[in-house]
XYZ file of C-alpha atoms in Angstrom:
614
model
C 8.249 23.726 103.094
C 12.077 24.065 102.107
C 13.365 27.214 100.966
C 16.127 28.127 98.877
C 18.369 31.321 97.620
C 21.268 31.453 95.489
C 23.540 34.732 95.004
C 25.956 35.352 92.218
C 27.423 39.097 91.969
C 30.228 41.784 93.290
C 29.303 41.408 96.390
C 29.676 38.645 99.127
C 27.442 35.935 98.950
C 27.116 34.611 102.381
C 25.637 37.160 104.258
C 22.985 37.844 101.515
C 21.600 34.612 101.590
C 21.743 34.161 105.366
C 19.267 37.477 105.439
C 17.041 35.692 102.426
C 17.171 32.664 104.376
C 16.426 34.649 107.672
C 13.091 36.120 105.704
C 11.937 32.525 104.299
C 11.482 31.140 108.098
C 7.851 31.529 107.643
C 8.508 28.310 105.119
C 9.544 26.422 108.008
C 12.294 25.352 108.689
C 14.564 22.139 111.064
C 17.767 22.812 109.270
C 20.242 25.114 107.297
C 23.288 25.696 105.479
C 24.971 27.652 102.888
C 27.790 26.310 99.965
C 29.940 29.134 98.994
C 33.225 28.840 96.440
C 35.593 30.934 97.063
C 39.866 31.357 95.332
C 38.710 27.860 93.523
C 37.631 26.012 96.872
C 34.288 24.942 98.072
C 33.181 26.359 101.203
C 29.657 24.744 103.430
C 28.399 25.314 106.761
C 25.235 23.531 107.535
C 23.169 22.375 111.205
C 20.271 21.488 112.590
C 18.321 24.043 113.933
C 17.425 27.364 113.768
C 18.865 30.993 112.157
C 17.258 33.107 114.705
C 15.506 33.106 117.952
C 13.728 35.205 119.923
C 14.524 37.710 116.984
C 18.658 37.733 117.410
C 21.026 35.574 115.448
C 22.104 31.913 116.609
C 25.176 30.526 116.408
C 24.517 28.668 113.114
C 23.616 31.870 111.648
C 26.694 33.510 112.762
C 28.791 30.705 111.162
C 26.542 30.513 107.940
C 27.595 34.332 107.732
C 31.344 34.038 107.754
C 31.709 31.883 104.817
C 33.888 33.367 101.928
C 33.149 33.988 98.262
C 30.427 36.029 95.463
C 28.878 33.084 94.841
C 26.831 30.960 96.550
C 23.629 28.852 97.626
C 21.484 28.090 100.845
C 18.797 26.494 102.086
C 16.863 25.566 105.010
C 15.352 22.149 105.274
C 11.567 20.797 106.199
C 12.414 17.289 106.700
C 11.462 14.639 104.418
C 14.150 11.632 104.193
C 16.325 11.324 106.789
C 16.246 13.206 110.305
C 16.760 17.064 111.208
C 20.535 16.660 111.609
C 23.773 18.615 110.266
C 24.279 14.683 108.167
C 21.088 15.615 106.072
C 20.935 19.128 106.399
C 21.881 21.142 102.580
C 23.982 21.846 100.950
C 24.918 18.338 99.644
C 28.106 17.398 98.270
C 29.287 15.183 95.948
C 32.739 13.298 96.891
C 35.461 15.083 95.571
C 33.794 18.551 97.691
C 33.546 20.007 94.097
C 29.859 20.007 93.543
C 27.457 21.509 96.189
C 23.408 20.727 95.592
C 20.457 22.808 97.319
C 16.431 20.935 96.513
C 13.260 21.439 97.638
C 10.694 19.066 96.452
C 10.872 15.024 96.906
C 12.887 12.828 94.293
C 10.799 9.923 93.904
C 13.008 7.283 92.221
C 16.244 8.445 93.996
C 16.726 4.479 95.524
C 17.187 3.224 92.251
C 19.337 5.825 90.988
C 21.666 5.975 94.380
C 21.695 1.849 93.836
C 23.281 2.325 90.459
C 25.245 5.364 91.951
C 26.866 3.108 94.640
C 27.422 0.319 92.109
C 29.720 2.716 90.393
C 31.635 3.752 93.878
C 29.900 6.556 95.139
C 29.758 6.578 98.964
C 26.702 8.789 100.604
C 26.782 10.391 103.874
C 22.986 11.099 104.405
C 20.046 9.366 104.542
C 18.345 12.351 102.110
C 16.877 11.593 98.379
C 19.054 15.508 97.269
C 22.594 13.710 97.876
C 22.426 11.683 94.562
C 22.156 14.779 92.477
C 25.559 16.288 93.430
C 27.054 12.439 92.604
C 24.847 12.574 89.421
C 26.220 15.660 88.322
C 29.882 14.570 89.918
C 29.243 11.098 87.676
C 28.736 12.741 84.454
C 32.018 14.764 84.620
C 33.644 12.189 85.287
C 32.626 11.050 81.963
C 34.139 14.301 80.239
C 30.892 16.166 80.449
C 30.847 20.249 81.170
C 28.965 20.906 84.540
C 26.705 22.142 82.590
C 26.028 19.198 80.094
C 26.517 16.883 83.428
C 23.886 18.858 85.301
C 20.984 18.962 82.310
C 21.722 15.099 82.333
C 21.133 14.796 86.159
C 18.028 16.741 86.037
C 16.250 14.439 83.135
C 16.497 11.398 85.707
C 15.260 12.953 88.788
C 11.642 11.397 88.799
C 9.467 13.471 91.247
C 8.903 17.128 92.483
C 12.401 19.532 93.059
C 13.677 22.957 93.086
C 17.453 22.330 92.353
C 20.491 24.975 92.385
C 23.756 23.945 91.857
C 27.351 25.127 92.084
C 30.962 23.243 90.857
C 33.957 25.059 92.136
C 35.240 24.274 88.385
C 32.696 26.692 86.858
C 32.655 29.025 89.549
C 30.796 31.831 87.583
C 27.754 30.559 87.702
C 24.894 29.053 89.938
C 22.740 26.401 87.795
C 19.091 25.991 88.762
C 15.962 23.732 87.760
C 12.079 23.552 88.173
C 9.814 20.600 88.244
C 6.348 21.430 90.866
C 8.678 23.140 92.682
C 8.417 27.175 92.998
C 11.493 29.227 91.792
C 12.253 32.256 90.910
C 15.203 34.542 89.548
C 15.999 37.878 90.680
C 18.221 40.507 88.774
C 20.112 43.001 90.282
C 21.937 45.804 89.836
C 25.857 44.144 90.956
C 24.753 40.537 90.466
C 22.037 38.278 90.198
C 19.321 35.738 92.435
C 17.711 32.660 93.169
C 14.700 32.046 96.054
C 11.851 29.905 96.322
C 9.752 32.871 96.916
C 10.044 36.860 96.255
C 10.054 37.467 99.992
C 13.342 36.445 100.193
C 15.311 38.685 97.777
C 12.677 41.610 98.038
C 15.211 43.813 99.498
C 17.874 42.928 97.095
C 15.604 43.374 94.171
C 12.428 44.151 92.472
C 12.444 42.564 89.393
C 11.977 39.029 89.411
C 11.071 36.340 86.960
C 9.187 33.088 87.684
C 10.631 30.033 86.661
C 8.499 27.392 84.888
C 8.030 23.333 85.447
C 10.303 21.828 82.735
C 12.815 24.531 82.331
C 16.611 25.023 83.540
C 18.731 28.625 84.853
C 22.155 29.648 84.085
C 22.286 32.139 86.337
C 26.174 34.442 85.672
C 27.059 37.995 87.577
C 25.642 39.559 84.797
C 23.551 37.302 82.702
C 20.494 35.279 83.047
C 19.548 32.481 80.596
C 16.989 30.341 80.521
C 16.387 26.717 78.223
C 13.362 24.111 77.848
C 15.408 21.163 79.954
C 14.934 18.955 76.829
C 14.814 20.696 74.132
C 17.669 23.007 75.539
C 16.020 25.806 73.380
C 16.411 29.573 74.611
C 13.327 30.758 75.745
C 14.913 33.665 78.072
C 13.026 36.142 75.805
C 9.946 34.586 76.067
C 9.958 35.165 79.960
C 8.453 38.238 80.886
C 10.677 40.311 83.883
C 8.025 41.092 86.973
C 8.125 44.165 88.825
C 6.795 43.549 92.777
C 5.071 46.698 93.527
C 5.295 45.383 98.081
C 6.931 47.577 99.906
C 9.902 45.169 101.772
C 9.371 47.096 104.848
C 5.826 45.097 104.869
C 8.652 42.151 105.807
C 9.148 43.525 108.868
C 6.856 43.940 112.354
C 6.694 47.381 112.133
C 6.334 47.468 116.679
C 4.520 44.525 116.479
C 5.539 41.492 118.835
C 4.646 39.087 115.708
C 3.954 39.129 112.144
C 0.374 37.120 112.924
C -0.494 40.098 115.399
C 0.345 42.454 112.474
C -1.369 40.864 110.106
C -4.117 40.646 111.924
C -3.898 44.543 112.535
C -3.829 44.987 108.587
C -7.044 42.872 107.798
C -9.209 46.182 107.298
C -6.509 47.594 104.455
C -6.161 43.782 103.069
C -10.357 43.644 102.407
C -10.067 47.336 101.300
C -7.796 47.528 98.280
C -8.830 43.876 97.129
C -12.707 45.152 96.544
C -11.334 48.110 95.854
C -8.519 47.089 92.625
C -10.168 43.211 92.007
C -13.831 44.295 91.817
C -13.873 45.241 88.270
C -12.491 42.599 86.964
C -14.663 40.153 88.973
C -17.571 42.019 86.992
C -16.143 41.409 83.625
C -15.808 37.291 84.973
C -19.296 37.005 85.849
C -20.593 38.129 83.342
C -18.577 35.494 81.346
C -18.843 33.184 83.577
C -22.612 33.299 83.362
C -22.108 33.415 79.502
C -21.489 29.696 79.506
C -23.256 26.360 79.498
C -21.905 25.171 83.387
C -23.740 23.266 85.117
C -21.670 23.228 88.525
C -18.639 24.959 90.148
C -15.698 22.860 92.278
C -13.926 25.369 94.960
C -10.923 23.099 95.806
C -8.678 24.590 98.723
C -6.310 23.655 101.731
C -6.440 24.541 105.443
C -7.731 28.213 105.999
C -8.352 28.229 102.260
C -10.676 25.654 102.620
C -12.992 27.495 104.728
C -13.178 30.249 102.664
C -14.161 28.043 100.670
C -16.967 26.805 102.064
C -17.818 30.846 102.787
C -17.916 31.365 99.216
C -19.723 28.132 99.312
C -22.906 29.409 101.583
C -22.576 32.825 99.384
C -23.384 31.602 96.043
C -25.742 29.398 96.852
C -27.999 31.407 99.004
C -27.041 34.389 96.636
C -27.080 33.326 93.097
C -29.181 29.705 93.466
C -26.094 28.513 92.005
C -24.575 24.645 93.404
C -21.205 24.674 94.364
C -19.365 21.940 96.187
C -16.072 22.346 98.194
C -13.777 19.773 97.901
C -10.226 19.394 99.736
C -8.238 19.677 96.671
C -5.735 16.119 98.029
C -9.132 14.617 97.830
C -9.607 16.249 94.468
C -7.294 14.451 92.558
C -8.517 10.946 93.265
C -12.235 11.443 93.337
C -13.823 14.066 92.555
C -12.212 14.585 89.036
C -14.298 12.244 87.468
C -17.087 13.938 87.654
C -15.115 17.345 85.868
C -16.068 18.136 82.514
C -16.388 20.433 79.933
C -19.467 22.320 81.790
C -17.480 22.078 85.302
C -16.135 25.017 86.772
C -13.497 24.542 88.896
C -12.123 27.881 91.394
C -8.826 26.710 92.807
C -8.131 29.093 96.343
C -3.968 28.956 97.303
C -2.016 31.661 99.231
C 0.788 31.294 97.439
C -0.136 30.111 93.940
C 2.417 26.505 94.954
C 0.174 24.573 96.877
C 0.827 21.288 95.520
C -2.472 19.163 95.982
C -4.168 22.657 94.404
C -1.985 22.879 91.818
C -2.117 18.679 90.990
C -6.214 19.291 91.235
C -6.170 22.479 88.254
C -3.803 20.609 86.033
C -6.614 17.458 86.347
C -9.564 19.663 85.809
C -7.519 21.324 82.819
C -7.199 17.690 81.589
C -10.973 16.917 81.225
C -11.811 20.255 79.802
C -12.937 22.166 83.256
C -12.462 26.011 83.144
C -9.980 27.199 85.793
C -9.836 30.021 88.290
C -7.247 30.663 90.797
C -7.711 32.730 93.552
C -4.204 34.058 95.150
C -2.294 36.691 97.026
C 1.432 35.937 94.685
C 1.136 38.207 91.197
C 3.383 35.539 89.180
C 3.158 32.191 91.396
C 2.473 29.132 89.407
C -1.174 29.003 89.355
C -1.551 32.050 87.264
C -0.181 30.936 84.697
C -2.004 27.226 84.357
C -5.663 28.584 85.054
C -8.082 29.973 82.346
C -9.339 33.470 84.816
C -6.988 34.812 87.634
C -8.304 36.116 90.710
C -6.344 38.190 93.045
C -6.366 38.887 97.106
C -4.323 42.038 97.494
C -3.496 41.742 100.691
C 0.327 42.157 100.779
C 2.543 39.374 101.732
C 2.017 37.220 104.470
C 4.596 35.793 107.102
C 2.794 34.464 110.053
C 2.380 30.633 109.358
C -1.107 30.543 110.664
C -3.224 33.011 107.422
C -5.437 35.619 108.906
C -5.501 38.715 106.521
C -4.896 36.249 103.162
C -8.258 34.497 104.860
C -10.676 37.834 104.968
C -9.524 39.401 102.218
C -10.021 35.768 100.224
C -13.534 35.896 101.219
C -13.790 39.297 99.945
C -12.868 38.707 96.948
C -15.524 35.230 96.720
C -18.420 37.768 97.852
C -17.998 40.354 95.153
C -17.974 37.290 92.716
C -21.111 35.748 93.884
C -22.766 39.021 94.189
C -22.134 39.492 90.241
C -23.383 36.026 89.582
C -26.703 36.310 91.243
C -26.726 39.782 89.720
C -25.840 37.764 85.890
C -27.906 35.533 86.538
C -31.160 37.275 87.839
C -31.872 36.102 90.964
C -31.391 39.591 92.498
C -31.788 43.138 91.058
C -29.114 45.646 90.534
C -30.482 47.793 93.359
C -29.838 44.528 95.512
C -25.709 44.188 94.011
C -25.800 47.753 94.863
C -26.815 47.522 98.596
C -24.438 44.334 98.729
C -21.417 45.834 97.407
C -22.172 48.790 99.950
C -22.095 46.699 102.667
C -18.697 45.015 101.340
C -17.598 48.580 101.221
C -18.277 48.785 104.890
C -16.500 45.761 105.734
C -13.086 47.486 106.766
C -14.666 49.981 109.072
C -15.867 46.875 111.024
C -12.871 44.800 110.812
C -11.339 48.314 111.924
C -14.088 48.496 115.301
C -13.717 44.616 115.654
C -9.931 45.682 116.209
C -10.429 48.275 118.631
C -8.333 48.508 121.936
C -11.024 47.773 124.430
C -12.165 44.439 122.334
C -8.425 43.242 122.015
C -7.633 43.168 125.449
C -10.900 41.759 126.676
C -10.289 38.977 124.057
C -6.193 39.108 125.657
C -7.548 38.325 129.238
C -9.942 35.531 128.247
C -6.803 34.230 126.062
C -4.585 34.004 129.444
C -7.195 32.797 131.556
C -8.335 29.521 129.052
C -4.955 28.822 128.541
C -4.766 25.648 129.836
C -7.577 24.206 128.999
C -6.629 20.737 126.533
C -10.265 20.480 124.660
C -12.134 23.076 123.034
C -15.478 22.877 120.711
C -16.135 25.154 118.109
C -20.175 25.323 116.870
C -21.808 27.826 114.025
C -24.920 27.380 111.341
C -25.127 28.317 107.959
C -22.097 30.541 107.386
C -20.779 30.304 110.635
C -19.962 26.572 110.344
C -16.799 27.344 108.004
C -16.061 30.457 110.816
C -16.400 27.447 113.662
C -13.571 25.907 111.595
C -11.588 28.112 111.157
C -11.236 29.516 114.530
C -10.785 25.685 115.478
C -7.782 25.396 113.140
C -6.381 28.828 114.219
C -6.539 27.546 117.986
C -4.620 24.001 116.868
C -2.047 25.786 114.281
C -0.782 28.089 117.441
C -1.682 27.113 120.207
C -1.449 23.231 120.161
C -4.189 22.862 122.414
C -7.121 19.990 120.761
C -10.214 22.012 119.129
C -12.928 19.909 116.818
C -15.269 22.538 115.088
C -18.620 21.136 114.664
C -22.440 22.155 112.503
C -24.375 22.617 115.412
C -27.225 20.153 114.512
C -24.928 17.439 115.188
C -24.672 18.125 118.389
C -27.457 15.286 119.735
C -25.159 12.904 117.000
C -21.985 12.809 119.165
C -19.675 15.537 120.108
C -22.391 15.977 123.510
C -21.080 13.097 125.029
C -17.276 14.767 125.456
C -19.302 17.867 126.959
C -18.447 18.266 130.536
C -17.903 20.886 133.159
C -15.617 23.608 131.909
C -15.021 21.833 128.527
C -14.811 25.127 126.394
C -17.562 25.692 124.031
C -16.861 28.826 121.188
C -20.228 29.575 119.349
C -20.628 31.550 116.406
C -24.691 33.239 116.576
C -25.066 35.560 113.989
C -28.360 36.463 112.784
C -30.165 34.727 110.177
C -32.587 32.288 109.622
C -30.752 29.251 112.111
C -30.298 31.733 115.316
C -33.236 30.039 117.455
C -31.974 26.625 117.179
C -28.078 28.143 117.638
C -29.211 29.467 121.088
C -31.011 26.124 122.084
C -27.383 24.367 120.856
C -25.751 26.728 122.723
C -28.417 25.645 125.994
C -27.648 21.907 125.488
C -24.473 22.629 126.239
C -24.160 25.131 128.855
C -26.345 22.776 130.874
C -23.762 20.008 130.369
C -21.577 22.034 132.667
C -19.390 24.323 129.246
C -17.659 27.141 129.518
C -19.255 28.707 126.944
C -17.658 31.887 124.382
C -19.963 33.021 121.805
C -19.336 35.867 118.687
C -22.604 37.878 118.428
C -23.921 40.951 116.759
C -23.449 43.664 119.191
C -27.477 44.317 118.621
C -28.314 40.561 120.076
C -29.896 41.075 123.612
C -30.474 37.706 123.940
C -27.788 35.712 123.605
C -25.861 37.102 126.760
C -28.288 34.904 129.329
C -26.649 31.628 127.362
C -23.045 32.925 127.451
C -20.665 33.165 129.973
C -18.659 35.895 127.825
C -20.075 37.159 124.597
C -17.764 38.870 121.801
C -19.919 41.572 119.841
C -18.914 42.897 116.307
C -20.856 45.053 114.137
C -24.550 44.239 112.602
C -23.557 42.528 109.473
C -25.750 40.166 107.171
C -25.557 36.638 107.567
C -24.453 35.590 104.284
C -20.960 37.542 104.775
C -20.678 37.407 108.616
C -17.305 34.922 108.313
C -15.784 37.657 106.889
C -16.455 39.731 110.273
C -16.762 37.080 112.631
C -13.288 34.938 112.164
C -11.314 38.050 113.330
C -12.495 37.601 117.171
C -11.002 34.197 116.952
C -7.905 34.595 115.171
C -7.236 36.801 118.425
C -8.312 34.101 120.804
C -6.061 31.713 119.347
C -3.423 34.852 119.138
C -3.849 35.634 123.091
C -3.675 32.374 123.879
C -0.306 31.399 122.032
C 1.422 33.839 123.938
C 0.460 32.762 127.013
C 1.564 29.633 126.726
C 4.889 30.298 125.756
C 4.520 29.966 122.374
C 5.497 32.004 119.166
C 2.758 32.388 116.934
C 4.758 33.121 113.684
C 5.935 29.850 113.748
C 4.195 26.763 115.406
C 6.133 23.621 115.294
C 5.889 20.884 111.996
C 3.835 23.971 110.178
C 5.054 25.423 106.725
C 3.093 28.457 105.032
C 3.579 27.320 101.775
C 3.088 23.018 101.361
C 4.769 22.013 97.883
C 5.367 18.957 98.238
C 2.899 16.237 98.891
């Protein structure tokens, strides 16, 4: 969602802020703007549109870079209140053009505050909820308060979610910021300091960051950072730990790939290898501790691709550990499923960013009801890691494309490892069987490299071009193949804008079969296992009704070819772990179809990488 950046230091602020905003493009946005202060005057430039087109700077970017001054704030906006246009773009200012504010989140009581301010003579230019913030600060300063005092008072009156940054011409040596339920980090530089919604924005400038917690205010100066509790104004700076980010900033570059998505698809062997290598000992210890508790159920809560990873983990945990698992979409969990949560419940929350609003809300509900909570995330120091009892990390590196790829397979690798260890500690598998499963997981990176060889990839690329104009797609699978089908359909929807639906193959006769006619593409996931023969029958069902069948199958499977128009072969892997390998060809199919349709797969319309508001 919206991106925030701030800089105060010895260098010109605008170019630094704009470069950082470009690195936040994966969050999704429809307008952008920057505000700086120079020689006592506030400069603001903003408009609807993108900062880059085809990898080149736009007129908007060039205009933003020209603003003078050593202090500034910037923003990329995802429209919530008001259309995406110049008037509604951030930063927003007060009536006197002394204060500028950028904001990520939703202010729920803005209409009430707006009416109150209008009664006091304030006039508003935009339709946004954000614009009330500079006016609240202005009103406080009219009443004799300092910029800091007026900012604190304004923040205390806001209801909803926010990350806010503000500057003021009367105090040009400071940026003030606050956070509630929207991500915000401080970056410590050698010649100045930074604010950002996400670490990647400022990583090329500094790898020393401090995550800001809910209910905290930040005072950012050239050579000083102060963090305060918003209610008590107690200084908590000394309690905060400076995190050193190990990620190489060059991973934020495409490195010769035409798109970040293709680069990240090809980084999956390394992502899985690193996750297994670095995280296995932690997962073994966690499994031992969890089995020692008196837990009766496990809920996995997540959204989007992470939800599909949770389904893959459900099959593995139930098949291996014989422990019941429910996978719940996070936005549903907090309204219904929470009533079933108690101190005998495990809740595993999956969030690639660690900032997903609905998933965080589910964790907070689970904590309030006494459950033991676990997070699986790709971002060290993200909000979710500070709110759970146990943390599992994927070590996939930063993922810039909106459509998740390497974080998905890394999530599966981590949860499969946990499932094996839970099964061993529950006594459902022997130590020898556990070693065999771990050995198989260790071979997955090599399997992924084989899937990503050029001959197979070229075959899939041709297929994507051939079928790029088929408007309706169906994906079917059984057992662990079903979440693979769901993820394949989601990828196609996300980046090709073609309609795609996934079904358990056994459900075809209960409705979906009525939609199968001549030429309709059906992607079948046909991994070996207990339901394989049934899956072949389902493939024949759609083939007999004229469907064009594309099947992902084991490289040793000879029977499936006579039932399919195209077969994409993958290395042999046990059914329980099959999603980690079988999903990759479907990522490639979606990618190449997107490119063939002239769509930028990195930044699909209407979508954002991190969904930080409900």
